[in-house]
mmCIF file of C-alpha atoms and ligand atoms in Angstrom:
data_model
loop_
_atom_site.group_PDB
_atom_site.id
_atom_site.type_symbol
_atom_site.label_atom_id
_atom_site.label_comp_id
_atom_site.label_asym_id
_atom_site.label_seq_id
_atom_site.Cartn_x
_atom_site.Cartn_y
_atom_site.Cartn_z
ATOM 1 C CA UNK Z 1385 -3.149 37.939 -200.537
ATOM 2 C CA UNK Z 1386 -4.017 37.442 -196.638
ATOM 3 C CA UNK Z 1387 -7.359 38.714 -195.168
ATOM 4 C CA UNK Z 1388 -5.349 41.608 -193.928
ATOM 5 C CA UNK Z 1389 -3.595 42.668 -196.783
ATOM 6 C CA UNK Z 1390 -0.850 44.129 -194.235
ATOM 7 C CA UNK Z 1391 2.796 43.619 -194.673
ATOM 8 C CA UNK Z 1392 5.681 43.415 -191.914
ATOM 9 C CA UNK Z 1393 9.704 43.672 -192.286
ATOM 10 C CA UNK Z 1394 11.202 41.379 -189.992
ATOM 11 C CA UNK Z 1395 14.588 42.751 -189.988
ATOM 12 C CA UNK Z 1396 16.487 40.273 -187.310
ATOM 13 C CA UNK Z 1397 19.818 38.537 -187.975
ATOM 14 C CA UNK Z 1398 19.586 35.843 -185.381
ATOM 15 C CA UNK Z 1399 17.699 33.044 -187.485
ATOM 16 C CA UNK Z 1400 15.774 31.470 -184.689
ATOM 17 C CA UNK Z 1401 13.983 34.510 -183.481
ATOM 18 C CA UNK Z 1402 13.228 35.796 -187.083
ATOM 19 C CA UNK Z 1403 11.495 32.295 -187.549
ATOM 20 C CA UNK Z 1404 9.746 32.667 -184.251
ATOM 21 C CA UNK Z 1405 8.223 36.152 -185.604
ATOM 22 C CA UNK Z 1406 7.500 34.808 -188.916
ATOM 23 C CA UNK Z 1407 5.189 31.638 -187.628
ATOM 24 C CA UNK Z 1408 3.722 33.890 -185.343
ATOM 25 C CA UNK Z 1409 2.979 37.089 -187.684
ATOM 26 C CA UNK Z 1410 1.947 34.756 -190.503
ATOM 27 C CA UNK Z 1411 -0.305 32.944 -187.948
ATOM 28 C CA UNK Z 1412 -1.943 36.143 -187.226
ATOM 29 C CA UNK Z 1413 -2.706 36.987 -191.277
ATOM 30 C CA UNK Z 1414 0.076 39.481 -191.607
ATOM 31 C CA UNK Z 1415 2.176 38.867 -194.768
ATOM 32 C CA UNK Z 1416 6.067 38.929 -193.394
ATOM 33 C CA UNK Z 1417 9.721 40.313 -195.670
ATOM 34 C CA UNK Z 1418 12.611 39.696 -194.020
ATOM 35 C CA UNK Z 1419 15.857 40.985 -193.504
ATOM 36 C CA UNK Z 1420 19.139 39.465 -192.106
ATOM 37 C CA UNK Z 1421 21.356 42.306 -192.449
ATOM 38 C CA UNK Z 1422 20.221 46.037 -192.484
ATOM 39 C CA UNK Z 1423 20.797 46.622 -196.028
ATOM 40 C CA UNK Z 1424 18.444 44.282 -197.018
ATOM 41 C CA UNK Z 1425 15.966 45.660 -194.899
ATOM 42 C CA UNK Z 1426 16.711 49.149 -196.445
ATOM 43 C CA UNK Z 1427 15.851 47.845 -200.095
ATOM 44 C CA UNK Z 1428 12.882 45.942 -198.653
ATOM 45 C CA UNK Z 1429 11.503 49.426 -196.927
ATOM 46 C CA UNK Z 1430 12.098 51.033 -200.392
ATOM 47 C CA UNK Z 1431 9.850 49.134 -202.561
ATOM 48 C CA UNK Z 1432 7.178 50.280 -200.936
ATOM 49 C CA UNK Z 1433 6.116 47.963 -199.666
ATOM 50 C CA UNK Z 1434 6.010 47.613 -195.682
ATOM 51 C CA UNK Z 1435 3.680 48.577 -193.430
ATOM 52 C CA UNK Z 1436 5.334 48.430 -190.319
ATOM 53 C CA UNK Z 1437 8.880 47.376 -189.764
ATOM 54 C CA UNK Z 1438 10.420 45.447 -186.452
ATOM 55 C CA UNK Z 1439 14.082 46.771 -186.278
ATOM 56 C CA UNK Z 1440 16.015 44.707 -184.308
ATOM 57 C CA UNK Z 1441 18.967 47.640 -182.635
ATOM 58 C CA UNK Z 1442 21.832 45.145 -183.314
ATOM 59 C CA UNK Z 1443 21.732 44.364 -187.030
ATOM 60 C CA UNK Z 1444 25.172 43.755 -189.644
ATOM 61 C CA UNK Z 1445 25.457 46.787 -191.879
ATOM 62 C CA UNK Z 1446 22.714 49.147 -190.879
ATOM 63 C CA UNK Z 1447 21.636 48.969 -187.574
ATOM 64 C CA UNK Z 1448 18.125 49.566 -185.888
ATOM 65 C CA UNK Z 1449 18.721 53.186 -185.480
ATOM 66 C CA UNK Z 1450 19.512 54.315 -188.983
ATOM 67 C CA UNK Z 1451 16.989 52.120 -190.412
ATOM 68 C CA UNK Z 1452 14.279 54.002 -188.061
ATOM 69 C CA UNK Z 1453 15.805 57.085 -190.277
ATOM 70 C CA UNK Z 1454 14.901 55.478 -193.566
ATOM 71 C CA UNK Z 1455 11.194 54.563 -192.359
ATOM 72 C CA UNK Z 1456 10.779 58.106 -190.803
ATOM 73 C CA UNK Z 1457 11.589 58.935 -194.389
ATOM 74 C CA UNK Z 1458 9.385 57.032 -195.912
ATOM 75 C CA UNK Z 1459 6.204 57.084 -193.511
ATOM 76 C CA UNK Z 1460 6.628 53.588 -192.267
ATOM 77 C CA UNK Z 1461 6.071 52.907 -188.363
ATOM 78 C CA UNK Z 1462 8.507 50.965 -186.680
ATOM 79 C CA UNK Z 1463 8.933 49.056 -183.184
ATOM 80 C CA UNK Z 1464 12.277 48.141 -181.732
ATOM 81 C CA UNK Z 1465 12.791 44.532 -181.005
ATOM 82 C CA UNK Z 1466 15.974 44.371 -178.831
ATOM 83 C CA UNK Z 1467 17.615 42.687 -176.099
ATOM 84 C CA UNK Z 1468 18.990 46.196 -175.007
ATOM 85 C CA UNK Z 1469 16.444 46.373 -171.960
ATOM 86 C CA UNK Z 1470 17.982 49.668 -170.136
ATOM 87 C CA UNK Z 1471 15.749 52.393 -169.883
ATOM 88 C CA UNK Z 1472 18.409 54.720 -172.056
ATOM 89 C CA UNK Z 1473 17.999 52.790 -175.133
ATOM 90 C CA UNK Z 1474 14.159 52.493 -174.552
ATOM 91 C CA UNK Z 1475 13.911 56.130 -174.093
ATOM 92 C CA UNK Z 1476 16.540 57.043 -177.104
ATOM 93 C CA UNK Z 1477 14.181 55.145 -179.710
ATOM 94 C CA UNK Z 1478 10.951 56.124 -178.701
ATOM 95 C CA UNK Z 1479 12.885 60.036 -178.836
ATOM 96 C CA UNK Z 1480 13.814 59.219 -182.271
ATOM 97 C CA UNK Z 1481 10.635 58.410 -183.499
ATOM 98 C CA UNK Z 1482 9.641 54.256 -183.317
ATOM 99 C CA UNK Z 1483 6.113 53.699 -182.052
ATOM 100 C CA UNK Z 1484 7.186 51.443 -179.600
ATOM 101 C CA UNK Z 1485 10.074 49.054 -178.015
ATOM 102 C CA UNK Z 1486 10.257 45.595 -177.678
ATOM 103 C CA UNK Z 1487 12.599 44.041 -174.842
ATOM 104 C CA UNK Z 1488 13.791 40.442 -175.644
ATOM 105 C CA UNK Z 1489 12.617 37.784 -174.587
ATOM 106 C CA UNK Z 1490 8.911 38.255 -175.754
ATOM 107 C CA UNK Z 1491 5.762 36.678 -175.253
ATOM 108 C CA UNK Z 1492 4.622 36.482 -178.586
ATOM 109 C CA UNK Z 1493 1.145 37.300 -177.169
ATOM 110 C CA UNK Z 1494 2.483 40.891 -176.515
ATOM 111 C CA UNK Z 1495 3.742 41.290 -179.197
ATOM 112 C CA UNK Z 1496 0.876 40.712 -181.126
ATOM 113 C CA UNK Z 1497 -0.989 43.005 -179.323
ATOM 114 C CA UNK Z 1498 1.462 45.882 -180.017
ATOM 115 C CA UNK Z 1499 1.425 45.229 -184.002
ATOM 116 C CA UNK Z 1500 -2.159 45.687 -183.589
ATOM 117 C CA UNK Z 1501 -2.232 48.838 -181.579
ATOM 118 C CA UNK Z 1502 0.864 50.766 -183.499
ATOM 119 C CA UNK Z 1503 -1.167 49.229 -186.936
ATOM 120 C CA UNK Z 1504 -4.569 50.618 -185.608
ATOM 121 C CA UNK Z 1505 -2.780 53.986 -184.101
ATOM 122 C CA UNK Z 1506 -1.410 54.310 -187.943
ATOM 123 C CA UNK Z 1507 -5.065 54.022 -189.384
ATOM 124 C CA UNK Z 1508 -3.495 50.525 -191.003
ATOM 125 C CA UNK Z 1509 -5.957 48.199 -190.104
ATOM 126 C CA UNK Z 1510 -9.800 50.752 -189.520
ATOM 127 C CA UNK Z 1511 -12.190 49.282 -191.497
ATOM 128 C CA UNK Z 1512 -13.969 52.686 -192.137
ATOM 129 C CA UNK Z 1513 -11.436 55.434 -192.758
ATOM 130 C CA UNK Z 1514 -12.202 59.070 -192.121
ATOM 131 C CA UNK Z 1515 -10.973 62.309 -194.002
ATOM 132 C CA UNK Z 1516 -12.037 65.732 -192.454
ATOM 133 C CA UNK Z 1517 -14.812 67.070 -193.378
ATOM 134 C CA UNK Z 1518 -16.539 64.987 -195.464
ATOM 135 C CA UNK Z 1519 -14.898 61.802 -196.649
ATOM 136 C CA UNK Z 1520 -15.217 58.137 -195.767
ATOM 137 C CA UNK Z 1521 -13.604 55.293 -197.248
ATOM 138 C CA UNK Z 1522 -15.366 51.278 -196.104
ATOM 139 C CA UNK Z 1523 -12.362 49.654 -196.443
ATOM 140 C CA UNK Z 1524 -14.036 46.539 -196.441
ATOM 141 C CA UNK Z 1525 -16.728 47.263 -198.958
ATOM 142 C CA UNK Z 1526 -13.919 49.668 -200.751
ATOM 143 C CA UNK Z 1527 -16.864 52.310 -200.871
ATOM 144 C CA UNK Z 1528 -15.952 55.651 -200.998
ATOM 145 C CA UNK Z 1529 -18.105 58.467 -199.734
ATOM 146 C CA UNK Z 1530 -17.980 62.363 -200.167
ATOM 147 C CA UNK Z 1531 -21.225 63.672 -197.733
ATOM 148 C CA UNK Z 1532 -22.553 60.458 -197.737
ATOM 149 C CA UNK Z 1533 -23.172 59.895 -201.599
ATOM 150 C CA UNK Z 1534 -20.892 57.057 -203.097
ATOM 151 C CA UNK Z 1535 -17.791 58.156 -205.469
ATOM 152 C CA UNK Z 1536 -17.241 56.254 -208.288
ATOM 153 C CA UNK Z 1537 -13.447 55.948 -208.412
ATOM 154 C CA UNK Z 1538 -11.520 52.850 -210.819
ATOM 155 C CA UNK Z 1539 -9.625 50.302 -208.798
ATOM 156 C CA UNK Z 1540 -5.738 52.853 -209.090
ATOM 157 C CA UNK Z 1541 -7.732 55.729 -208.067
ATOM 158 C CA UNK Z 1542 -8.839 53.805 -204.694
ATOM 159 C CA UNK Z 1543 -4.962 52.344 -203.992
ATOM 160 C CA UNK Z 1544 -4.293 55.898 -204.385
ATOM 161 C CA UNK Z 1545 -6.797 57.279 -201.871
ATOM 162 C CA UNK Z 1546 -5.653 54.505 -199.610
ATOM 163 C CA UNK Z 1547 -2.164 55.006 -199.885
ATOM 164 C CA UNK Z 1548 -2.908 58.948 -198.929
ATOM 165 C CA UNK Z 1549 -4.854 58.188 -196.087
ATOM 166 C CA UNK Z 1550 -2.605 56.019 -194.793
ATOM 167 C CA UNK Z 1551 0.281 58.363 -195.113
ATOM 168 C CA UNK Z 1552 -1.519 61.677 -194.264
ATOM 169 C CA UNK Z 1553 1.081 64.950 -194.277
ATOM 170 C CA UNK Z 1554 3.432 62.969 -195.430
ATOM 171 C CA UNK Z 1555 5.737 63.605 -198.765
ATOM 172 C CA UNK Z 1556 5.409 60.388 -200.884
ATOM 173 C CA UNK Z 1557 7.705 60.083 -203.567
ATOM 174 C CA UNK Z 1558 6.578 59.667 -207.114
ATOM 175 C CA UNK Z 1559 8.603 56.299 -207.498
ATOM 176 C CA UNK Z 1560 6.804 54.761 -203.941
ATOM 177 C CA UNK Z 1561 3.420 55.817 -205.192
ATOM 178 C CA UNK Z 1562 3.903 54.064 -208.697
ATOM 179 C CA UNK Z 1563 5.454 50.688 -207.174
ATOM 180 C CA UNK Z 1564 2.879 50.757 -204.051
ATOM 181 C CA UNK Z 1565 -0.309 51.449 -206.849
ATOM 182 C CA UNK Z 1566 1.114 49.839 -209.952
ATOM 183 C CA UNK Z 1567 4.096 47.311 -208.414
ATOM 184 C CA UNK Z 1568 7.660 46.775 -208.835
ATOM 185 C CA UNK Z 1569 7.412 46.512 -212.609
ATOM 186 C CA UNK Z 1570 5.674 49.660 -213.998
ATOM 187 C CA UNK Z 1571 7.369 51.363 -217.472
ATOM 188 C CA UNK Z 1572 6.456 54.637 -217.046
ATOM 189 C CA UNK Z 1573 5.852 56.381 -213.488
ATOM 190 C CA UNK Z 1574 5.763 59.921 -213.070
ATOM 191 C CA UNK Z 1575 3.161 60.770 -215.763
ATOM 192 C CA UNK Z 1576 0.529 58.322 -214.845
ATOM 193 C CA UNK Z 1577 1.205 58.851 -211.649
ATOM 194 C CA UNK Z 1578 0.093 62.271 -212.210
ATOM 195 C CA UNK Z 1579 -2.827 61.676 -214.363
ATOM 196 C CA UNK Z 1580 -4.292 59.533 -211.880
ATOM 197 C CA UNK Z 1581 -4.051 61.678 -209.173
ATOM 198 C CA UNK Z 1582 -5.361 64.677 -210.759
ATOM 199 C CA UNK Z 1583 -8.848 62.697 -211.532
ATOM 200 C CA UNK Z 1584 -9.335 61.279 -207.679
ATOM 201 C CA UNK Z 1585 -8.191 64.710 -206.480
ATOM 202 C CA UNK Z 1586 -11.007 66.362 -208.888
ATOM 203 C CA UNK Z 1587 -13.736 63.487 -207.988
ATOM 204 C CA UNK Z 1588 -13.387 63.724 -203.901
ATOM 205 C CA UNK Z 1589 -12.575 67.702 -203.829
ATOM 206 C CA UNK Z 1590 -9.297 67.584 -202.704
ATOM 207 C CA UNK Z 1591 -7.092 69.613 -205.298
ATOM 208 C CA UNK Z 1592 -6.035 71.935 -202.258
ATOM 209 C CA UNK Z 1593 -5.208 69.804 -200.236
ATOM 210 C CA UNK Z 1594 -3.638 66.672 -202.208
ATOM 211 C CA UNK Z 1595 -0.759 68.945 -202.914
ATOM 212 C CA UNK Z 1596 2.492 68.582 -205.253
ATOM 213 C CA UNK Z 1597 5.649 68.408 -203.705
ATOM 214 C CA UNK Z 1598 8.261 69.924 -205.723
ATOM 215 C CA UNK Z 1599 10.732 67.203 -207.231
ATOM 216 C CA UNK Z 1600 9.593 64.731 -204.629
ATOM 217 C CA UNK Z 1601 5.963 63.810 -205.192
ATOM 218 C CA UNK Z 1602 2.671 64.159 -203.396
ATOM 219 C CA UNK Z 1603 1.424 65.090 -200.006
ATOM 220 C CA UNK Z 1604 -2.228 64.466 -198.384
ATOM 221 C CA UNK Z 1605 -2.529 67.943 -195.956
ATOM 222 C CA UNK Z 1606 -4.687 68.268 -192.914
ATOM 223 C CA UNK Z 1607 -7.109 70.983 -193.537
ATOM 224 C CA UNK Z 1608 -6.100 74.158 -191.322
HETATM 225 CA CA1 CA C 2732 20.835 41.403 -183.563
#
């Protein structure tokens, strides 16, 4: 596991540039998928398992666009890596919902710094994350918080809480939750997925506002 426990899709087809991102991403402590085609990077966003995807526009298959649709879906962020420079296609991604837009050639400098700031914007990478009014999860110490006195919660019900926070308003499928808490290889999903929830809901107070979504899973609400 790397020190930031963060994953990135690469989805590029031109080789040399998806090797230039990987060096420099894996240099950084991010873990790196990648995709050469945008199918691939479709079943890679599934899983679960992303937590921020660079679409190139251009891609075999799928392109950048409609795979911005599938992490919209799912809650990922995305940036546009493209060689498409004119201000149309700039302004038509950032309209349809990627955090930000990468003209190629890059300094791989920049780029750095914009993973970071679309990872921080995303609450991705906060050591000490915040839920209105009263919890606080030290990501670092994985301490959790309700008014200040420590909640015991086991090791699922944490991922769980993570995951949430991460994802806040939000619909997370039942499927996502159990390969994101419990990996790729779990027997039995939906029930455990349920039990689980229902305890860290009880412990932390949030039963009105870690609601059911009907056939699709769970969503963490904003209090109103
Ligand atoms: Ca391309």
């Amino acid at each position: 596991m790397s020190a930031l426990d963060i994953t990135i899709l690469i989805a590029e087809d031109e080789s040399a540039i998806a090797n230039l991102l990987e060096i420099a991403l894996s240099g950084a402590g991010y873990r790196c998928l990648r995709a050469e085609n945008g199918t691939r990077a479709a079943d890679l966003l599934e899983r679960g398992n992303v937590d921020l995807a660079l679409l190139d526009i251009m891609l075999p298959e799928l392109d950048g666009y409609e795979l911005l649709d599938w992490c919209r879906t799912l809650g990922v962020p995305a940036i546009f890596l493209t060689a498409k420079g004119d201000v149309r296609d700039r302004v038509k991604g950032l309209r349809l919902g990627a955090e930000d837009y990468i003209v190629k050639p890059f300094e791989l400098m920049e780029l750095l710094a914009r993973v970071e700031t679309v990872l921080r914007r995303c609450g991705k990478t906060d050591r000490i994350l915040r839920l209105e009014p009263d919890i606080e999860v030290d990501t670092a110490g994985r301490v959790v918080r309700r008014g200040g006195v420590p909640v015991s919660l086991t090791a699922k019900e944490y991922e769980l809480l993570l995951l949430f926070l991460q994802n806040r308003n939000i619909a997370l499928y039942r499927d996502r939750i159990c390969e994101r808490v419990w990996g790729p290889d779990y027997p039995d999903g939906s029930r455990t997925v349920d039990l689980h929830i229902q305890r860290m809901r009880k412990k932390l107070g949030l039963e009105k506002r870690l609601v059911a979504v009907y056939k699709i899973g769970y969503r963490l609400e904003d209090p109103v």
